[in-house]
CSV table of C-alpha atoms in Angstrom, one decimal:
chain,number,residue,atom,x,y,z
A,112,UNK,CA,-79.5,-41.6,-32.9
A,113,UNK,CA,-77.1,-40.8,-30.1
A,114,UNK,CA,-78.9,-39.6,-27.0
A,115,UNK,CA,-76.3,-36.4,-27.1
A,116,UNK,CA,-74.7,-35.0,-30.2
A,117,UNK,CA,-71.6,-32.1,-30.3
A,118,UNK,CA,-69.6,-31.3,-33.0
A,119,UNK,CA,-66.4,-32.8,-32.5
A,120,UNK,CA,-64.3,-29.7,-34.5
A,121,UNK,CA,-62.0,-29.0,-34.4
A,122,UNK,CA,-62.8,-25.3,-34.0
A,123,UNK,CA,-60.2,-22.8,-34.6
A,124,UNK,CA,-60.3,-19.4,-33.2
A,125,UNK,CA,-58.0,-16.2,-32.4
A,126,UNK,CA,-57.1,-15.2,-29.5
A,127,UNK,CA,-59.8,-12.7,-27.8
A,128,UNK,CA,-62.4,-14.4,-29.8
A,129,UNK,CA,-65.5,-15.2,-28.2
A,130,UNK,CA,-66.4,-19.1,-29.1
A,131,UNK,CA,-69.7,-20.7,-28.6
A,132,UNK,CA,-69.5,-24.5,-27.9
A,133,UNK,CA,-73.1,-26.5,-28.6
A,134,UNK,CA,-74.7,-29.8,-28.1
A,135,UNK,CA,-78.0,-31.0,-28.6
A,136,UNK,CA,-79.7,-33.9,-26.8
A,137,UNK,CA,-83.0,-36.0,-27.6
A,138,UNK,CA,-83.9,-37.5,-23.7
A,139,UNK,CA,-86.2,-34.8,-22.5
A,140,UNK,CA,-85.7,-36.6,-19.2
A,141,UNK,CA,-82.9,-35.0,-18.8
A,142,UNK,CA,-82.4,-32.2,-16.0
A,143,UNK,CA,-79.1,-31.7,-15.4
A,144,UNK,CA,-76.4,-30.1,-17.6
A,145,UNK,CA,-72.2,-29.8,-17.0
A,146,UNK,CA,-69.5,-28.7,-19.1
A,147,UNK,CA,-66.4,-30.6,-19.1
A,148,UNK,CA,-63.0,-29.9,-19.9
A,149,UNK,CA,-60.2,-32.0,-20.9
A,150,UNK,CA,-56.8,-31.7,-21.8
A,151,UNK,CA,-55.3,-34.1,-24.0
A,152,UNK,CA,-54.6,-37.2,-21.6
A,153,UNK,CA,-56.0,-36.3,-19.4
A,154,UNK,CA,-59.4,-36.9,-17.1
A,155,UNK,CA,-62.4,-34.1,-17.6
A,156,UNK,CA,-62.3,-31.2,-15.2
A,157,UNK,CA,-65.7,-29.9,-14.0
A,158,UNK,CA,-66.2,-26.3,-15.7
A,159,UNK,CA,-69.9,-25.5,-15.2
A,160,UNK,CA,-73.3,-27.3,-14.5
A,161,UNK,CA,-76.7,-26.0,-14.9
A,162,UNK,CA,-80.2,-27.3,-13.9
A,163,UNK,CA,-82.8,-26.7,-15.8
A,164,UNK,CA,-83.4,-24.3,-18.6
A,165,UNK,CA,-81.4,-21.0,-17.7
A,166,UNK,CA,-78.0,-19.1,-17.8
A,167,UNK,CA,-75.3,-19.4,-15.8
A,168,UNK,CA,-72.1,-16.9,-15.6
A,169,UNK,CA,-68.8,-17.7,-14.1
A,170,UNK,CA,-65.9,-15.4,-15.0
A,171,UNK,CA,-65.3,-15.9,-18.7
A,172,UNK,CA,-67.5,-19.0,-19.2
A,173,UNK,CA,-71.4,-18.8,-19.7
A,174,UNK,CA,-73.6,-22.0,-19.7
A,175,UNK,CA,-76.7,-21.4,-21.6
A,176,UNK,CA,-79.5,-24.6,-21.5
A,177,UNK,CA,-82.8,-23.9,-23.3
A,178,UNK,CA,-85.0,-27.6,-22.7
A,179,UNK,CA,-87.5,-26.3,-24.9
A,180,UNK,CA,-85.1,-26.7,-28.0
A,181,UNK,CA,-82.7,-29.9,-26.3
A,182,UNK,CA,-80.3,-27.3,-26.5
A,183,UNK,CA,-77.2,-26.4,-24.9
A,184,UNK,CA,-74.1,-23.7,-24.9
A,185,UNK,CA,-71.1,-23.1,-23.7
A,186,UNK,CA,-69.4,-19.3,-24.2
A,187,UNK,CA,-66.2,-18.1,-23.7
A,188,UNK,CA,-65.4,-14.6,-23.9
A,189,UNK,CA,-61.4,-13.4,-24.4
A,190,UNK,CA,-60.8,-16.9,-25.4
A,191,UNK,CA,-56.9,-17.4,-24.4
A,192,UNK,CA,-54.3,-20.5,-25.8
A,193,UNK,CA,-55.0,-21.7,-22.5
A,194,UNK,CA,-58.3,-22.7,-23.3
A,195,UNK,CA,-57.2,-25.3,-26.2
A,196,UNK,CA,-59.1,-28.3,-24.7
A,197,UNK,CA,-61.8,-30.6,-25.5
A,198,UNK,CA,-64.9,-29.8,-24.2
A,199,UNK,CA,-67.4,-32.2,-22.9
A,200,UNK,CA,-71.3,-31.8,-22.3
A,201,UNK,CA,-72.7,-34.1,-20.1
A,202,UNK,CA,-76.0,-34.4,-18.6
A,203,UNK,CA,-78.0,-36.5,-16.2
A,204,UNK,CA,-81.8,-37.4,-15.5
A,205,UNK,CA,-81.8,-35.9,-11.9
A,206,UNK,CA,-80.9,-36.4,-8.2
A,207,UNK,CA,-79.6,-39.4,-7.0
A,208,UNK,CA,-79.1,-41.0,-10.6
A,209,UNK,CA,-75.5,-40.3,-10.9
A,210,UNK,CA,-74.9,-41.6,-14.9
A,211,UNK,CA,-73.8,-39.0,-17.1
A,212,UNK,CA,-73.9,-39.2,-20.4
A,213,UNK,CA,-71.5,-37.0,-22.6
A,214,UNK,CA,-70.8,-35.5,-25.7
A,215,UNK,CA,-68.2,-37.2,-28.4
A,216,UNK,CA,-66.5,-33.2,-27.5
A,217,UNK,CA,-65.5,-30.2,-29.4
A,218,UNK,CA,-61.8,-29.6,-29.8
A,219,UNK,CA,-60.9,-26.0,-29.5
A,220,UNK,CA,-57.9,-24.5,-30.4
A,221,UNK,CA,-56.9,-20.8,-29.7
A,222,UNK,CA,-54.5,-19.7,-31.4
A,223,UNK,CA,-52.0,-16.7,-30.4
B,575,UNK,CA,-60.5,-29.7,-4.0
B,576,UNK,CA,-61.2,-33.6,-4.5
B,577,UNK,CA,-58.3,-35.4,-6.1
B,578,UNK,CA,-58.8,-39.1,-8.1
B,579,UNK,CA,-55.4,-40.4,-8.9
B,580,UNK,CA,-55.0,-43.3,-11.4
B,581,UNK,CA,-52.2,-45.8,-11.8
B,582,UNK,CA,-50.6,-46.6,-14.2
B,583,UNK,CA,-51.0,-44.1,-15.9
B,584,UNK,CA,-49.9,-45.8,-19.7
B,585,UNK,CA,-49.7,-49.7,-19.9
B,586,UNK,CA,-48.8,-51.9,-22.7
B,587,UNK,CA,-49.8,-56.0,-22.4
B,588,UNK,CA,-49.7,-58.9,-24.6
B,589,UNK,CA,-52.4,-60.4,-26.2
B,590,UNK,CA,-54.1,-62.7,-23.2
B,591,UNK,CA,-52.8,-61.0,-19.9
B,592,UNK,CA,-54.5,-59.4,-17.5
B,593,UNK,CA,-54.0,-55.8,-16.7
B,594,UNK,CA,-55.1,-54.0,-13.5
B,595,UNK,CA,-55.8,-50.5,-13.2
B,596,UNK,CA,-56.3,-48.8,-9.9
B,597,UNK,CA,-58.7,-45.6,-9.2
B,598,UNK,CA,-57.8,-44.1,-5.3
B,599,UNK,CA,-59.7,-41.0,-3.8
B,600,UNK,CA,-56.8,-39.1,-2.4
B,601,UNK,CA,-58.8,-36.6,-0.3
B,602,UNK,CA,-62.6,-38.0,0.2
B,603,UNK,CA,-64.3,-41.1,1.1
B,604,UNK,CA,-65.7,-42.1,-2.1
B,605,UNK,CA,-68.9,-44.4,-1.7
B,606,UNK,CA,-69.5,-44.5,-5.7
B,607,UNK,CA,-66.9,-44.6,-8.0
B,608,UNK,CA,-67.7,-45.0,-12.1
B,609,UNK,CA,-65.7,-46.5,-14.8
B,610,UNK,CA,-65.4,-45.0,-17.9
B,611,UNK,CA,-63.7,-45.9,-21.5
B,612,UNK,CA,-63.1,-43.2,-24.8
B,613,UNK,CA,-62.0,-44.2,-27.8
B,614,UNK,CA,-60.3,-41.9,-30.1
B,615,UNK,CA,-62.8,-38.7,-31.1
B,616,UNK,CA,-65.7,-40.7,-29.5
B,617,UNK,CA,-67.4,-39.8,-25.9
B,618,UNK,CA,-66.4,-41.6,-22.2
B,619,UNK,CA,-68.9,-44.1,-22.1
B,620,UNK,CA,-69.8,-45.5,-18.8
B,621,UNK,CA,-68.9,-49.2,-18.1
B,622,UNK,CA,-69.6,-49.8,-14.7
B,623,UNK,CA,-71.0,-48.1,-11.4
B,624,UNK,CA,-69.2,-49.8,-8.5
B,625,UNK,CA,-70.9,-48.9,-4.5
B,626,UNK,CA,-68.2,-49.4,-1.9
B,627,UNK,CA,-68.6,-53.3,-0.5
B,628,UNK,CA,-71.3,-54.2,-3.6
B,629,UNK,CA,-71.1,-55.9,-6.4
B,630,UNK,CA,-70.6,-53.2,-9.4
B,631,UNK,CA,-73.4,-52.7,-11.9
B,632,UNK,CA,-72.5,-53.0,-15.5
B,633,UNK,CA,-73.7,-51.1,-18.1
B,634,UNK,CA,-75.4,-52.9,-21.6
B,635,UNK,CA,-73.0,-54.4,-23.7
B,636,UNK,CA,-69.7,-54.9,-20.9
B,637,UNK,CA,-69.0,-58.2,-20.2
B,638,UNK,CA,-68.5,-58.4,-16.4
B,639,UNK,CA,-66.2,-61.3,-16.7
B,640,UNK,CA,-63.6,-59.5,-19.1
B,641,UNK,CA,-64.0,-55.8,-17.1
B,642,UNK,CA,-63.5,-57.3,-13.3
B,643,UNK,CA,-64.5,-54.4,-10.9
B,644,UNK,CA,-63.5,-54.5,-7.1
B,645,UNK,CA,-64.8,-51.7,-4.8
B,646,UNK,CA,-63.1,-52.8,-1.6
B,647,UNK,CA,-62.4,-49.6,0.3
B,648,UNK,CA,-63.7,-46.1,0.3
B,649,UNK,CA,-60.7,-44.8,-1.2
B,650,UNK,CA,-59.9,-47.6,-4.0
B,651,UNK,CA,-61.7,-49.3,-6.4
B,652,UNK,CA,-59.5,-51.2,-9.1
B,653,UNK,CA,-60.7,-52.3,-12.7
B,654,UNK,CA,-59.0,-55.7,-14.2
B,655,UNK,CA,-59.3,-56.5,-18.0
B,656,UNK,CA,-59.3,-59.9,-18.1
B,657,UNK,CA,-57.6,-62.0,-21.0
B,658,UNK,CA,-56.7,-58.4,-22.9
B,659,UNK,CA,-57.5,-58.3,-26.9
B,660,UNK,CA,-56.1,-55.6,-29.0
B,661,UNK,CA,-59.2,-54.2,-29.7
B,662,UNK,CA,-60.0,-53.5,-25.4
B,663,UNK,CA,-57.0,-50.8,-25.9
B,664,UNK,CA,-58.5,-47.1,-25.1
B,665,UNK,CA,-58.3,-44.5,-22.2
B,666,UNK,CA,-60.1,-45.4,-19.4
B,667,UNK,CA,-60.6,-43.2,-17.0
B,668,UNK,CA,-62.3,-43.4,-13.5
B,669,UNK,CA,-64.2,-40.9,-11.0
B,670,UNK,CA,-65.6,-41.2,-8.0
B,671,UNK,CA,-68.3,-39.2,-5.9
B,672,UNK,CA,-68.7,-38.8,-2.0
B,673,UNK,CA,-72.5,-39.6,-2.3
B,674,UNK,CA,-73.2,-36.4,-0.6
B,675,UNK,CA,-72.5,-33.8,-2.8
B,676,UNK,CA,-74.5,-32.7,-6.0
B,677,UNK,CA,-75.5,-34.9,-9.0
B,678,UNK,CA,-72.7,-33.3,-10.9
B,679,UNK,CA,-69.9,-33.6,-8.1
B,680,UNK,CA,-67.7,-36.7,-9.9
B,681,UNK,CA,-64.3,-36.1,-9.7
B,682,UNK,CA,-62.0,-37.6,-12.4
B,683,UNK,CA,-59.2,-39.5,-12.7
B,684,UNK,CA,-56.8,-38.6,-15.2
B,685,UNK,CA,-56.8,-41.7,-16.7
B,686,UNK,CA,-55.0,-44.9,-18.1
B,687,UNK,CA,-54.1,-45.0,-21.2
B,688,UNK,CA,-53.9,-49.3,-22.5
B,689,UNK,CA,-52.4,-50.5,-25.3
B,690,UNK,CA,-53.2,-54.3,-26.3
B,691,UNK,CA,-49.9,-55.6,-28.5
C-alpha cells in the first residue's frame, strides 16, 4: 500500500465549476500537508500547506485536512482554464524532517 | 520569491554515457537541496537529500554510484547518472530549501527531462 494515494484523473470540469481534489494517506505520523501544482514540464509550484487537522482559505483555493479520517482536500471555486494542472499532495512528519512524500497527482482540466 | 533553475532542461545520451544535470539557487543560499525523479503518471519520488559540503543521503533502492550527487556550493548542487540505461530516462527535478524557513518552504526546479537512446 502506498503511504499516499490520489486519483490520478483526469478530471474534467466546466468552467465556473467548483472541483474538489482528494488524497488519502496511511502514516498517522504525518503532520504536515501542501498542495502542489504543476504544469506539464514543469517543477511543482507551492499552492497551500496546512498543519494539522483544519481549513485553510486563500483566494479561490481551500485546503481541508481532517487526521482523524487520513484525509485531505483541495477546493477550487470559479475554476478557470488556467487551472488545468496536475495537482500534487504532499506531506511530511514534522519540523526539521524535510522529506516529502507526494501523491501520483490529479490532472485537471477546465474546460471553456 | 525563491527561484531554482535547472540545466538542461531536455537531454538525450547514448546508452553508457554520463549525463550531468545541474540544480542552482538563483536568489537564496540553499543549505539543503533534494533530488527528485517522476515517471510518467507516477509521483516525484525522492532520490537523495544533499547538505551543502556533506556527503548526500540516498534514499532506499538508489544506487549512489549510478546517481553521483555533488553539493559543493550554496547555490549549486549537480546530479550525474553514471553509465546511463534506457530505463534511468524520466524527469528529474530538483529543489532546494534555505534551512530556515518552514518545513514546506522547498522551492522547485523546473526540471530535466532525460531520455536514454
Amino acid at each position: 500500500q502506498k503511504e499516499v494515494e490520489q486519483d490520478p484523473g483526469p478530471l474534467s470540469v466546466p468552467e465556473g465549476a467548483i472541483v474538489s481534489l482528494n488524497c488519502t494517506y496511511s502514516n498517522s505520523a504525518f503532520q504536515y500537508f501542501m498542495w502542489y501544482r504543476q504544469y506539464s514540464r514543469k517543477g511543482p509550484e507551492l499552492l497551500m500547506y496546512t498543519y494539522s487537522s483544519g481549513n485553510k482559505e486563500d483566494g479561490r483555493f481551500t485546503a481541508q485536512v481532517d487526521k482523524s479520517s487520513k484525509y485531505i482536500s483541495l477546493f477550487i471555486r470559479d475554476s478557470q482554464p488556467s487551472d488545468s494542472a496536475t495537482y500534487l499532495c504532499a506531506m511530511t512528519r514534522g519540523t526539521g524532517f524535510q522529506k516529502l512524500v507526494f501523491g501520483t497527482g490529479t490532472r485537471l482540466l477546465v474546460s471553456p | 520569491g525563491a527561484v531554482v533553475s535547472q540545466h538542461p532542461s531536455w537531454v538525450i545520451c547514448k546508452s553508457g554515457t554520463s549525463v550531468k544535470i545541474e540544480c542552482r539557487s538563483l536568489d537564496f543560499q540553499a543549505t539543503t537541496m533534494f533530488w527528485y525523479r517522476q515517471f510518467p503518471k507516477q509521483s516525484l519520488m525522492l532520490m537523495a537529500t544533499s547538505n551543502e559540503g556533506s556527503k548526500a543521503t540516498y534514499e532506499q533502492g538508489v544506487e549512489k554510484d549510478k546517481f553521483l550527487i555533488n553539493h559543493a556550493s550554496l547555490t549549486l548542487s549537480t546530479l550525474t547518472v553514471t553509465s546511463a540505461h534506457p530505463e534511468d530516462s524520466s524527469f528529474y527535478i530538483c529543489s532546494a530549501s534555505s534551512g530556515q524557513g518552514a518545513i514546506y518552504e522547498q522551492y522547485f526546479g523546473p526540471g530535466t527531462r532525460l531520455t536514454v537512446t
